[in-house]
Short mmCIF file of C-alpha atoms in Angstrom, two decimals:
data_model
loop_
_atom_site.label_atom_id
_atom_site.label_comp_id
_atom_site.label_asym_id
_atom_site.label_seq_id
_atom_site.Cartn_x
_atom_site.Cartn_y
_atom_site.Cartn_z
CA UNK A 1030 108.57 75.43 79.71
CA UNK A 1031 108.52 78.75 81.56
CA UNK A 1032 111.78 79.67 83.23
CA UNK A 1033 111.74 82.14 86.14
CA UNK A 1034 114.64 83.83 87.91
CA UNK A 1035 114.40 82.74 91.55
CA UNK A 1036 115.90 85.30 93.94
CA UNK A 1037 116.42 82.50 96.46
CA UNK A 1038 118.72 80.46 94.20
CA UNK A 1039 119.86 83.44 92.11
CA UNK A 1040 119.31 81.60 88.84
CA UNK A 1041 116.62 80.88 86.28
CA UNK A 1042 114.70 77.69 86.97
CA UNK A 1043 112.06 75.72 85.11
CA UNK A 1044 108.74 76.60 86.67
CA UNK A 1045 106.92 73.57 88.02
CA UNK A 1046 103.90 74.50 90.15
CA UNK A 1047 103.18 72.47 93.26
CA UNK A 1048 99.82 71.44 91.81
CA UNK A 1049 99.95 70.86 88.04
CA UNK A 1050 98.11 73.52 86.09
CA UNK A 1051 97.58 75.78 89.11
CA UNK A 1052 99.65 78.69 90.41
CA UNK A 1053 99.36 80.15 93.88
CA UNK A 1054 101.01 83.56 94.02
CA UNK A 1055 101.30 86.18 96.77
CA UNK A 1056 102.62 89.70 96.24
CA UNK A 1057 103.26 92.22 99.00
CA UNK A 1058 100.91 95.13 98.47
CA UNK A 1059 100.72 98.66 99.82
CA UNK A 1060 100.97 100.16 103.26
CA UNK A 1061 98.09 102.57 102.79
CA UNK A 1062 99.10 105.82 104.47
CA UNK A 1063 99.70 107.89 101.31
CA UNK A 1064 99.08 107.88 97.58
CA UNK A 1065 100.85 105.19 95.54
CA UNK A 1066 104.08 106.30 93.89
CA UNK A 1067 105.90 105.28 90.72
CA UNK A 1068 107.72 102.43 92.48
CA UNK A 1069 104.35 100.97 93.45
CA UNK A 1070 103.23 101.28 89.82
CA UNK A 1071 106.29 99.28 88.79
CA UNK A 1072 105.32 96.38 91.08
CA UNK A 1073 101.59 96.57 90.30
CA UNK A 1074 102.14 96.45 86.54
CA UNK A 1075 104.95 93.85 86.65
CA UNK A 1076 102.92 91.26 88.55
CA UNK A 1077 99.79 92.11 86.58
CA UNK A 1078 101.65 91.15 83.40
CA UNK A 1079 103.02 88.00 85.06
CA UNK A 1080 99.50 86.99 86.11
CA UNK A 1081 98.07 87.72 82.65
CA UNK A 1082 100.81 85.69 80.97
CA UNK A 1083 100.49 82.68 83.25
CA UNK A 1084 96.76 82.64 82.48
CA UNK A 1085 97.52 83.05 78.77
CA UNK A 1086 99.64 79.90 79.04
CA UNK A 1087 96.70 78.04 80.53
CA UNK A 1088 97.45 78.16 84.25
CA UNK A 1089 94.71 78.60 86.83
CA UNK A 1090 96.25 81.46 88.84
CA UNK A 1091 95.16 82.33 92.36
CA UNK A 1092 96.69 85.77 92.85
CA UNK A 1093 96.72 87.30 96.34
CA UNK A 1094 97.97 90.83 97.03
CA UNK A 1095 97.63 92.12 100.56
CA UNK A 1096 96.95 95.51 102.08
CA UNK A 1097 98.78 96.64 105.22
CA UNK A 1098 96.19 98.79 106.97
CA UNK A 1099 97.79 99.03 110.42
CA UNK A 1100 101.35 100.26 110.81
CA UNK A 1101 103.48 102.92 112.53
CA UNK A 1102 103.40 105.14 109.42
CA UNK A 1103 99.62 104.89 109.20
CA UNK A 1104 99.12 105.83 112.83
CA UNK A 1105 101.60 108.70 112.58
CA UNK A 1106 99.98 110.10 109.42
CA UNK A 1107 96.46 109.78 110.86
CA UNK A 1108 97.60 111.63 113.98
CA UNK A 1109 99.16 114.38 111.84
CA UNK A 1110 95.91 114.67 109.89
CA UNK A 1111 93.75 114.60 113.00
CA UNK A 1112 91.68 111.73 111.63
CA UNK A 1113 90.78 108.19 112.64
CA UNK A 1114 93.33 105.77 111.20
CA UNK A 1115 90.65 103.70 109.46
CA UNK A 1116 89.33 106.80 107.65
CA UNK A 1117 92.84 107.41 106.30
CA UNK A 1118 93.31 103.81 105.16
CA UNK A 1119 89.89 103.62 103.48
CA UNK A 1120 90.61 106.83 101.57
CA UNK A 1121 94.02 105.61 100.43
CA UNK A 1122 92.67 102.20 99.42
CA UNK A 1123 90.06 103.87 97.23
CA UNK A 1124 92.77 106.03 95.66
CA UNK A 1125 94.98 102.97 95.08
CA UNK A 1126 92.14 101.16 93.31
CA UNK A 1127 91.51 104.22 91.13
CA UNK A 1128 95.20 104.44 90.18
CA UNK A 1129 95.57 100.76 89.35
CA UNK A 1130 92.37 100.75 87.30
CA UNK A 1131 93.69 103.63 85.17
CA UNK A 1132 96.91 101.69 84.61
CA UNK A 1133 94.93 98.67 83.45
CA UNK A 1134 95.93 96.54 86.44
CA UNK A 1135 93.47 93.72 87.03
CA UNK A 1136 92.19 93.20 90.58
CA UNK A 1137 93.84 90.31 92.48
CA UNK A 1138 91.70 87.28 93.31
CA UNK A 1139 92.03 88.12 97.00
CA UNK A 1140 93.09 91.34 98.70
CA UNK A 1141 93.36 90.53 102.42
CA UNK A 1142 93.76 93.35 104.92
CA UNK A 1143 95.93 92.94 108.00
CA UNK A 1144 93.23 94.12 110.41
CA UNK A 1145 90.92 91.33 109.21
CA UNK A 1146 93.52 88.69 110.15
CA UNK A 1147 94.35 89.64 113.73
CA UNK A 1148 93.17 86.26 115.11
CA UNK A 1149 95.29 84.36 112.60
CA UNK A 1150 98.30 86.58 113.33
CA UNK A 1151 97.95 85.99 117.09
CA UNK A 1152 97.62 82.22 116.50
CA UNK A 1153 100.85 82.17 114.46
CA UNK A 1154 102.72 84.20 117.09
CA UNK A 1155 101.43 81.82 119.79
CA UNK A 1156 102.86 78.88 117.82
CA UNK A 1157 106.23 80.60 117.59
CA UNK A 1158 106.32 81.41 121.29
CA UNK A 1159 105.24 77.88 122.25
CA UNK A 1160 107.95 76.30 120.09
CA UNK A 1161 110.72 78.55 121.43
CA UNK A 1162 111.16 80.60 118.26
CA UNK A 1163 109.73 83.77 119.85
CA UNK A 1164 109.56 85.32 123.30
CA UNK A 1165 107.58 87.91 125.22
CA UNK A 1166 109.83 90.73 126.37
CA UNK A 1167 109.54 92.78 129.55
CA UNK A 1168 108.20 95.79 127.62
CA UNK A 1169 105.12 93.90 126.38
CA UNK A 1170 106.45 93.30 122.88
CA UNK A 1171 106.90 89.82 121.40
CA UNK A 1172 110.05 89.19 119.35
CA UNK A 1173 111.14 86.49 116.94
CA UNK A 1174 114.41 84.89 118.03
CA UNK A 1175 116.42 84.99 114.82
CA UNK A 1176 119.15 82.69 116.15
CA UNK A 1177 116.54 79.92 116.51
CA UNK A 1178 116.34 79.66 112.70
CA UNK A 1179 119.68 78.37 111.34
CA UNK A 1180 118.79 79.26 107.72
CA UNK A 1181 118.27 82.96 108.45
CA UNK A 1182 119.80 84.97 105.59
CA UNK A 1183 119.27 82.36 102.86
CA UNK A 1184 117.24 84.76 100.67
CA UNK A 1185 119.34 87.91 101.08
CA UNK A 1186 122.65 86.00 101.44
CA UNK A 1187 123.38 88.00 104.59
CA UNK A 1188 125.21 86.39 107.50
CA UNK A 1189 123.61 86.58 110.92
CA UNK A 1190 126.91 87.36 112.67
CA UNK A 1191 127.40 90.38 110.37
CA UNK A 1192 123.85 91.60 111.03
CA UNK A 1193 124.30 91.31 114.79
CA UNK A 1194 127.68 93.02 114.69
CA UNK A 1195 126.37 95.94 112.65
CA UNK A 1196 123.01 96.36 114.38
CA UNK A 1197 122.01 99.39 116.39
CA UNK A 1198 119.68 98.65 119.28
CA UNK A 1199 117.54 101.31 120.91
CA UNK A 1200 118.12 101.37 124.66
CA UNK A 1201 114.36 101.08 125.18
CA UNK A 1202 114.14 97.77 123.33
CA UNK A 1203 114.12 94.53 125.26
CA UNK A 1204 115.48 92.24 122.59
CA UNK A 1205 117.72 89.31 123.43
CA UNK A 1206 119.66 89.86 120.19
CA UNK A 1207 119.96 92.96 118.01
CA UNK A 1208 118.75 90.98 114.97
CA UNK A 1209 115.46 89.90 116.58
CA UNK A 1210 112.35 91.58 115.20
CA UNK A 1211 108.92 92.42 116.58
CA UNK A 1212 105.96 90.12 116.03
CA UNK A 1213 103.63 91.95 118.41
CA UNK A 1214 103.90 95.54 119.62
CA UNK A 1215 102.51 96.59 122.96
CA UNK A 1216 100.00 99.42 122.63
CA UNK A 1217 100.98 102.94 123.55
CA UNK A 1218 98.48 105.12 125.43
CA UNK A 1219 95.58 106.10 123.17
CA UNK A 1220 96.79 103.89 120.31
CA UNK A 1221 94.49 101.47 118.49
CA UNK A 1222 94.98 97.94 119.82
CA UNK A 1223 93.65 94.41 120.02
CA UNK A 1224 93.65 92.00 123.00
CA UNK A 1225 96.20 89.19 122.96
CA UNK A 1226 97.82 86.71 125.39
CA UNK A 1227 100.63 89.25 125.77
CA UNK A 1228 98.41 92.23 126.44
CA UNK A 1229 96.82 94.93 124.30
CA UNK A 1230 98.77 95.66 121.15
CA UNK A 1231 98.98 95.24 117.38
CA UNK A 1232 100.95 93.07 114.97
CA UNK A 1233 104.42 93.82 113.67
CA UNK A 1234 104.72 94.33 109.94
CA UNK A 1235 106.44 91.09 108.93
CA UNK A 1236 104.06 88.67 110.66
CA UNK A 1237 101.06 90.12 108.81
CA UNK A 1238 102.18 88.75 105.45
CA UNK A 1239 103.06 85.31 106.82
CA UNK A 1240 99.62 84.94 108.40
CA UNK A 1241 97.71 86.27 105.39
CA UNK A 1242 99.64 84.35 102.73
CA UNK A 1243 99.46 80.97 104.49
CA UNK A 1244 95.78 81.43 105.29
CA UNK A 1245 94.96 82.28 101.68
CA UNK A 1246 97.36 79.94 99.87
CA UNK A 1247 98.51 77.26 102.32
CA UNK A 1248 101.73 76.63 104.23
CA UNK A 1249 103.70 76.31 100.97
CA UNK A 1250 102.91 78.08 97.72
CA UNK A 1251 104.47 78.69 94.31
CA UNK A 1252 105.46 82.35 93.95
CA UNK A 1253 106.04 85.23 96.34
CA UNK A 1254 106.77 88.63 94.83
CA UNK A 1255 107.33 92.24 95.73
CA UNK A 1256 109.47 95.31 95.27
CA UNK A 1257 113.29 95.31 95.52
CA UNK A 1258 113.28 97.02 98.91
CA UNK A 1259 111.33 94.16 100.49
CA UNK A 1260 113.92 91.42 99.96
CA UNK A 1261 115.58 92.30 103.27
CA UNK A 1262 114.46 92.37 105.97
CA UNK A 1263 110.76 91.84 105.15
CA UNK A 1264 110.91 88.74 102.98
CA UNK A 1265 113.82 87.29 104.92
CA UNK A 1266 111.79 87.62 108.11
CA UNK A 1267 108.72 86.14 106.44
CA UNK A 1268 110.68 83.00 105.58
CA UNK A 1269 112.03 82.61 109.10
CA UNK A 1270 108.77 83.03 110.99
CA UNK A 1271 106.67 81.08 108.45
CA UNK A 1272 108.93 78.04 108.26
CA UNK A 1273 109.31 77.95 112.03
CA UNK A 1274 105.54 78.22 112.53
CA UNK A 1275 104.49 75.63 109.93
CA UNK A 1276 107.47 73.30 109.72
CA UNK A 1277 107.27 73.47 105.92
CA UNK A 1278 109.09 75.26 103.13
CA UNK A 1279 107.39 78.62 102.74
CA UNK A 1280 107.78 79.53 99.04
CA UNK A 1281 109.25 77.80 95.98
CA UNK A 1282 110.03 80.84 93.80
CA UNK A 1283 110.86 84.36 94.97
CA UNK A 1284 110.48 87.21 92.47
CA UNK A 1285 111.46 90.86 92.86
CA UNK A 1286 110.73 93.76 90.52
CA UNK A 1287 113.51 96.21 89.67
CA UNK A 1288 113.96 99.64 91.21
CA UNK A 1289 112.83 102.97 89.78
CA UNK A 1290 115.33 105.75 89.25
CA UNK A 1291 114.51 109.30 88.20
CA UNK A 1292 116.95 110.89 85.76
CA UNK A 1293 119.52 108.28 86.86
CA UNK A 1294 119.11 109.07 90.57
CA UNK A 1295 117.33 107.10 93.25
CA UNK A 1296 113.75 108.29 93.68
CA UNK A 1297 113.30 109.94 97.06
CA UNK A 1298 111.38 112.79 98.61
CA UNK A 1299 114.57 114.38 99.90
CA UNK A 1300 115.89 114.77 96.33
CA UNK A 1301 112.62 116.28 95.17
CA UNK A 1302 112.22 113.63 92.45
CA UNK A 1303 109.42 111.64 94.07
CA UNK A 1304 106.26 111.22 91.97
CA UNK A 1305 102.90 109.71 92.82
CA UNK A 1306 101.03 107.73 90.17
CA UNK A 1307 98.34 110.39 89.96
CA UNK A 1308 100.88 113.17 89.45
CA UNK A 1309 102.29 111.28 86.47
CA UNK A 1310 98.84 110.44 85.07
CA UNK A 1311 98.00 114.15 85.15
CA UNK A 1312 100.75 114.64 82.54
CA UNK A 1313 100.73 111.43 80.51
CA UNK A 1314 98.06 109.01 79.23
CA UNK A 1315 97.81 105.97 81.49
CA UNK A 1316 98.55 103.50 78.69
CA UNK A 1317 101.74 105.38 77.81
CA UNK A 1318 102.89 105.05 81.43
CA UNK A 1319 102.03 101.34 81.39
CA UNK A 1320 103.87 100.88 78.08
CA UNK A 1321 106.90 102.63 79.56
CA UNK A 1322 106.92 100.23 82.53
CA UNK A 1323 106.24 97.10 80.46
CA UNK A 1324 108.88 97.86 77.83
CA UNK A 1325 111.64 97.01 80.33
CA UNK A 1326 112.22 93.59 81.86
CA UNK A 1327 110.51 93.37 85.26
CA UNK A 1328 113.84 92.75 87.06
CA UNK A 1329 115.67 95.61 85.39
CA UNK A 1330 116.16 99.06 86.83
CA UNK A 1331 113.88 101.60 85.14
CA UNK A 1332 114.96 105.18 84.63
CA UNK A 1333 112.02 107.59 84.67
CA UNK A 1334 112.51 110.80 82.73
CA UNK A 1335 110.51 113.16 80.53
CA UNK A 1336 112.45 111.94 77.49
CA UNK A 1337 111.78 108.28 78.26
CA UNK A 1338 108.05 108.88 78.73
CA UNK A 1339 107.91 110.85 75.48
CA UNK A 1340 109.68 108.01 73.65
CA UNK A 1341 107.21 105.51 75.14
CA UNK A 1342 104.38 107.67 73.81
CA UNK A 1343 105.90 107.75 70.33
CA UNK A 1344 106.46 103.99 70.11
CA UNK A 1345 103.01 103.13 71.48
CA UNK A 1346 101.56 105.54 68.91
CA UNK A 1347 103.21 103.49 66.14
CA UNK A 1348 101.35 100.39 67.32
CA UNK A 1349 98.03 102.20 67.43
CA UNK A 1350 98.70 103.67 63.98
CA UNK A 1351 98.86 100.14 62.61
CA UNK A 1352 95.39 99.47 64.04
CA UNK A 1353 93.85 102.74 62.97
CA UNK A 1354 91.00 102.47 60.48
CA UNK A 1355 90.98 98.68 60.48
CA UNK A 1356 88.52 96.19 61.99
CA UNK A 1357 90.49 93.18 63.28
CA UNK A 1358 89.36 89.76 62.13
CA UNK A 1359 87.39 87.60 64.56
CA UNK A 1360 89.59 85.73 67.02
CA UNK A 1361 88.18 82.37 65.90
CA UNK A 1362 89.30 83.07 62.33
CA UNK A 1363 92.95 83.63 63.29
CA UNK A 1364 94.75 80.50 64.54
CA UNK A 1365 98.16 80.55 66.20
CA UNK A 1366 100.80 82.28 64.11
CA UNK A 1367 104.56 82.50 64.11
CA UNK A 1368 104.19 85.77 66.03
CA UNK A 1369 102.27 83.96 68.77
CA UNK A 1370 104.98 81.33 69.02
CA UNK A 1371 107.75 83.93 69.14
CA UNK A 1372 105.83 85.87 71.79
CA UNK A 1373 105.59 82.74 73.94
CA UNK A 1374 109.25 81.96 73.37
CA UNK A 1375 110.44 85.31 74.74
CA UNK A 1376 107.88 85.51 77.56
CA UNK A 1377 108.68 81.96 78.68
CA UNK A 1378 112.19 83.26 79.33
CA UNK A 1379 111.52 84.94 82.68
CA UNK A 1380 108.70 87.13 81.33
CA UNK A 1381 110.86 89.04 78.87
CA UNK A 1382 108.44 91.87 78.10
CA UNK A 1383 111.08 93.84 76.16
CA UNK A 1384 111.26 90.93 73.72
CA UNK A 1385 107.46 90.70 73.66
CA UNK A 1386 107.20 94.41 72.75
CA UNK A 1387 109.56 93.75 69.83
CA UNK A 1388 107.19 91.02 68.63
CA UNK A 1389 104.28 93.51 68.75
CA UNK A 1390 106.19 95.94 66.57
CA UNK A 1391 106.94 93.13 64.13
CA UNK A 1392 103.22 92.43 63.82
CA UNK A 1393 102.52 96.17 63.35
CA UNK A 1394 105.09 96.32 60.53
CA UNK A 1395 103.37 93.34 58.90
CA UNK A 1396 99.97 95.07 59.09
CA UNK A 1397 101.40 98.19 57.46
CA UNK A 1398 102.97 96.14 54.66
CA UNK A 1399 99.72 94.29 53.95
CA UNK A 1400 97.87 97.59 53.76
CA UNK A 1401 100.45 99.06 51.37
CA UNK A 1402 99.98 95.96 49.22
CA UNK A 1403 96.20 96.38 49.34
CA UNK A 1404 95.74 93.05 51.16
CA UNK A 1405 93.10 94.14 53.66
CA UNK A 1406 92.03 90.61 54.67
CA UNK A 1407 95.53 89.64 55.79
CA UNK A 1408 95.91 93.05 57.47
CA UNK A 1409 92.76 92.33 59.49
CA UNK A 1410 94.11 88.93 60.57
CA UNK A 1411 97.42 90.46 61.67
CA UNK A 1412 95.51 93.20 63.51
CA UNK A 1413 93.69 90.49 65.48
CA UNK A 1414 97.07 88.98 66.42
CA UNK A 1415 98.36 92.38 67.54
CA UNK A 1416 95.32 93.00 69.73
CA UNK A 1417 95.38 89.55 71.38
CA UNK A 1418 99.11 89.65 72.13
CA UNK A 1419 98.78 93.24 73.32
CA UNK A 1420 96.10 92.09 75.77
CA UNK A 1421 98.61 89.80 77.50
CA UNK A 1422 100.66 92.91 78.30
CA UNK A 1423 97.56 94.98 79.08
CA UNK A 1424 98.05 97.12 75.95
CA UNK A 1425 96.21 98.02 72.72
CA UNK A 1426 92.71 97.39 74.02
CA UNK A 1427 91.41 100.89 73.29
CA UNK A 1428 89.74 101.99 70.12
CA UNK A 1429 92.61 103.69 68.22
CA UNK A 1430 90.64 106.92 67.81
CA UNK A 1431 90.01 107.03 71.57
CA UNK A 1432 93.76 106.65 72.13
CA UNK A 1433 94.71 109.36 69.67
CA UNK A 1434 92.09 111.81 70.89
CA UNK A 1435 92.43 111.21 74.64
CA UNK A 1436 92.32 114.46 76.59
CA UNK A 1437 95.71 114.83 78.27
CA UNK A 1438 95.12 118.32 79.56
CA UNK A 1439 95.88 120.16 76.33
CA UNK A 1440 94.63 123.63 75.47
CA UNK A 1441 91.77 122.41 73.28
CA UNK A 1442 88.88 120.07 74.04
CA UNK A 1443 87.74 117.47 71.52
CA UNK A 1444 84.70 119.64 70.70
CA UNK A 1445 86.89 122.68 70.01
CA UNK A 1446 89.19 120.63 67.79
CA UNK A 1447 86.27 119.21 65.81
CA UNK A 1448 84.92 122.76 65.37
CA UNK A 1449 88.24 123.99 63.97
CA UNK A 1450 88.46 121.00 61.64
CA UNK A 1451 85.00 121.79 60.32
CA UNK A 1452 85.99 125.46 59.87
CA UNK A 1453 89.05 124.31 57.93
CA UNK A 1454 86.88 122.05 55.75
CA UNK A 1455 84.54 124.96 55.04
CA UNK A 1456 87.50 127.19 54.13
CA UNK A 1457 88.88 124.58 51.74
CA UNK A 1458 85.45 124.16 50.14
CA UNK A 1459 85.32 127.94 49.60
CA UNK A 1460 88.87 127.73 48.14
CA UNK A 1461 90.15 129.91 50.98
CA UNK A 1462 93.34 127.87 51.27
CA UNK A 1463 95.20 130.52 53.27
CA UNK A 1464 92.59 130.31 56.02
CA UNK A 1465 92.63 126.49 55.87
CA UNK A 1466 96.42 126.50 56.27
CA UNK A 1467 96.19 128.97 59.14
CA UNK A 1468 93.77 126.70 61.03
CA UNK A 1469 96.01 123.69 60.42
CA UNK A 1470 99.04 125.63 61.72
CA UNK A 1471 97.07 126.81 64.76
CA UNK A 1472 96.14 123.22 65.60
CA UNK A 1473 99.72 122.05 65.07
CA UNK A 1474 101.01 124.70 67.49
CA UNK A 1475 98.66 123.27 70.09
CA UNK A 1476 99.81 119.71 69.52
CA UNK A 1477 97.00 118.57 67.24
CA UNK A 1478 98.07 116.64 64.14
CA UNK A 1479 95.67 116.27 61.20
CA UNK A 1480 95.62 113.33 58.79
CA UNK A 1481 93.76 113.93 55.53
CA UNK A 1482 92.52 111.01 53.44
CA UNK A 1483 89.82 110.25 50.92
CA UNK A 1484 87.52 109.30 53.81
CA UNK A 1485 87.97 112.69 55.46
CA UNK A 1486 90.17 114.25 58.16
CA UNK A 1487 91.17 112.51 61.37
CA UNK A 1488 93.16 114.01 64.17
CA UNK A 1489 95.36 113.03 67.08
CA UNK A 1490 97.18 114.69 69.89
CA UNK A 1491 100.89 114.84 69.18
#
């Protein structure tokens, strides 16, 4: 039985989907005004692994991850750029898809955009206003009345009286209570807007996810996930408005990925330690970055540093070394093994990917031992196990030579390296060993490691 840590109850619980054998999961996606950063990569990869594992365990998963394509930040950035907001969002969505593809993140089953759900958002707001849970203010905005929902704060464990006491209210706002939040924002002059019963405007951020998730997955669904910064107020507000609008429990299990720190400090632009996914992928192979993210439990805090990325590269290289020069046995010829059972055991415990990585290294050690013993058939079977378990984590699906020879922006291209290796072979044939050693040293200085065997010379980037 899979056990998942539920942020709502703050404990691990046996996972029992609403409909046996099926999982309905919604994860808050990106607000597309800029390139995705490392924190986004953390969430993308974490819930990609969770989806892969649930499917590995036989569940029919319907995974929905939204896109917020209308928002204050989007409009502000588009204005700064002097471009139409939709041109900005389309460009950033394309970039997001490129980044996630490089990281091996599978596409969600549905990727709803806020601007395609305006009618559904308005209908949900209308329900809330009609039932007394929301009100139209004098300034044209519509607010959710937080005090109308007695359970407000049940996810974040915050008390409403403390929130009200500590709130700062802009003098321009027309809220009845400082804790109330906007469902509909009246349009400013020249701003993109849609018609509504309360005048021209656009949706608030929180209501978008409630409308999209319930439309795609129903009033109640199994899992809702997101980054650590979304727990409050975004997810808290989603619960309040959704349960008031539908009259049903919104979500059974709440999951939140851990935060990213950079050299033990919070990642932020003001500290100058803020990295986009594409900046990182310019320096490191995508699978190394994914391995780095997967090697920590999804709820744990991850510390990004040059040393930690280098270590991830070294340990992933060990796994690929075990697969190098071997053709894995056919999947049908390799039934479930003890490694498979151990993998399931650790992953069933709240998706413990750190434990799963340890299982992969155990399989790699087994392959190496079989090869030292000259037992190639058993090595091939173990290699098949390593590849299939790696696939659940989105790892080890490349040809090993492609991994070792991937161009990571080094001084030499693959063609130049192959040319130098041939020159070294010619020098050795002519018994010019000094020249052969010089070429090997030159390659080593440029991060190219040669491996000589009876079959010839292979190379990899160090």
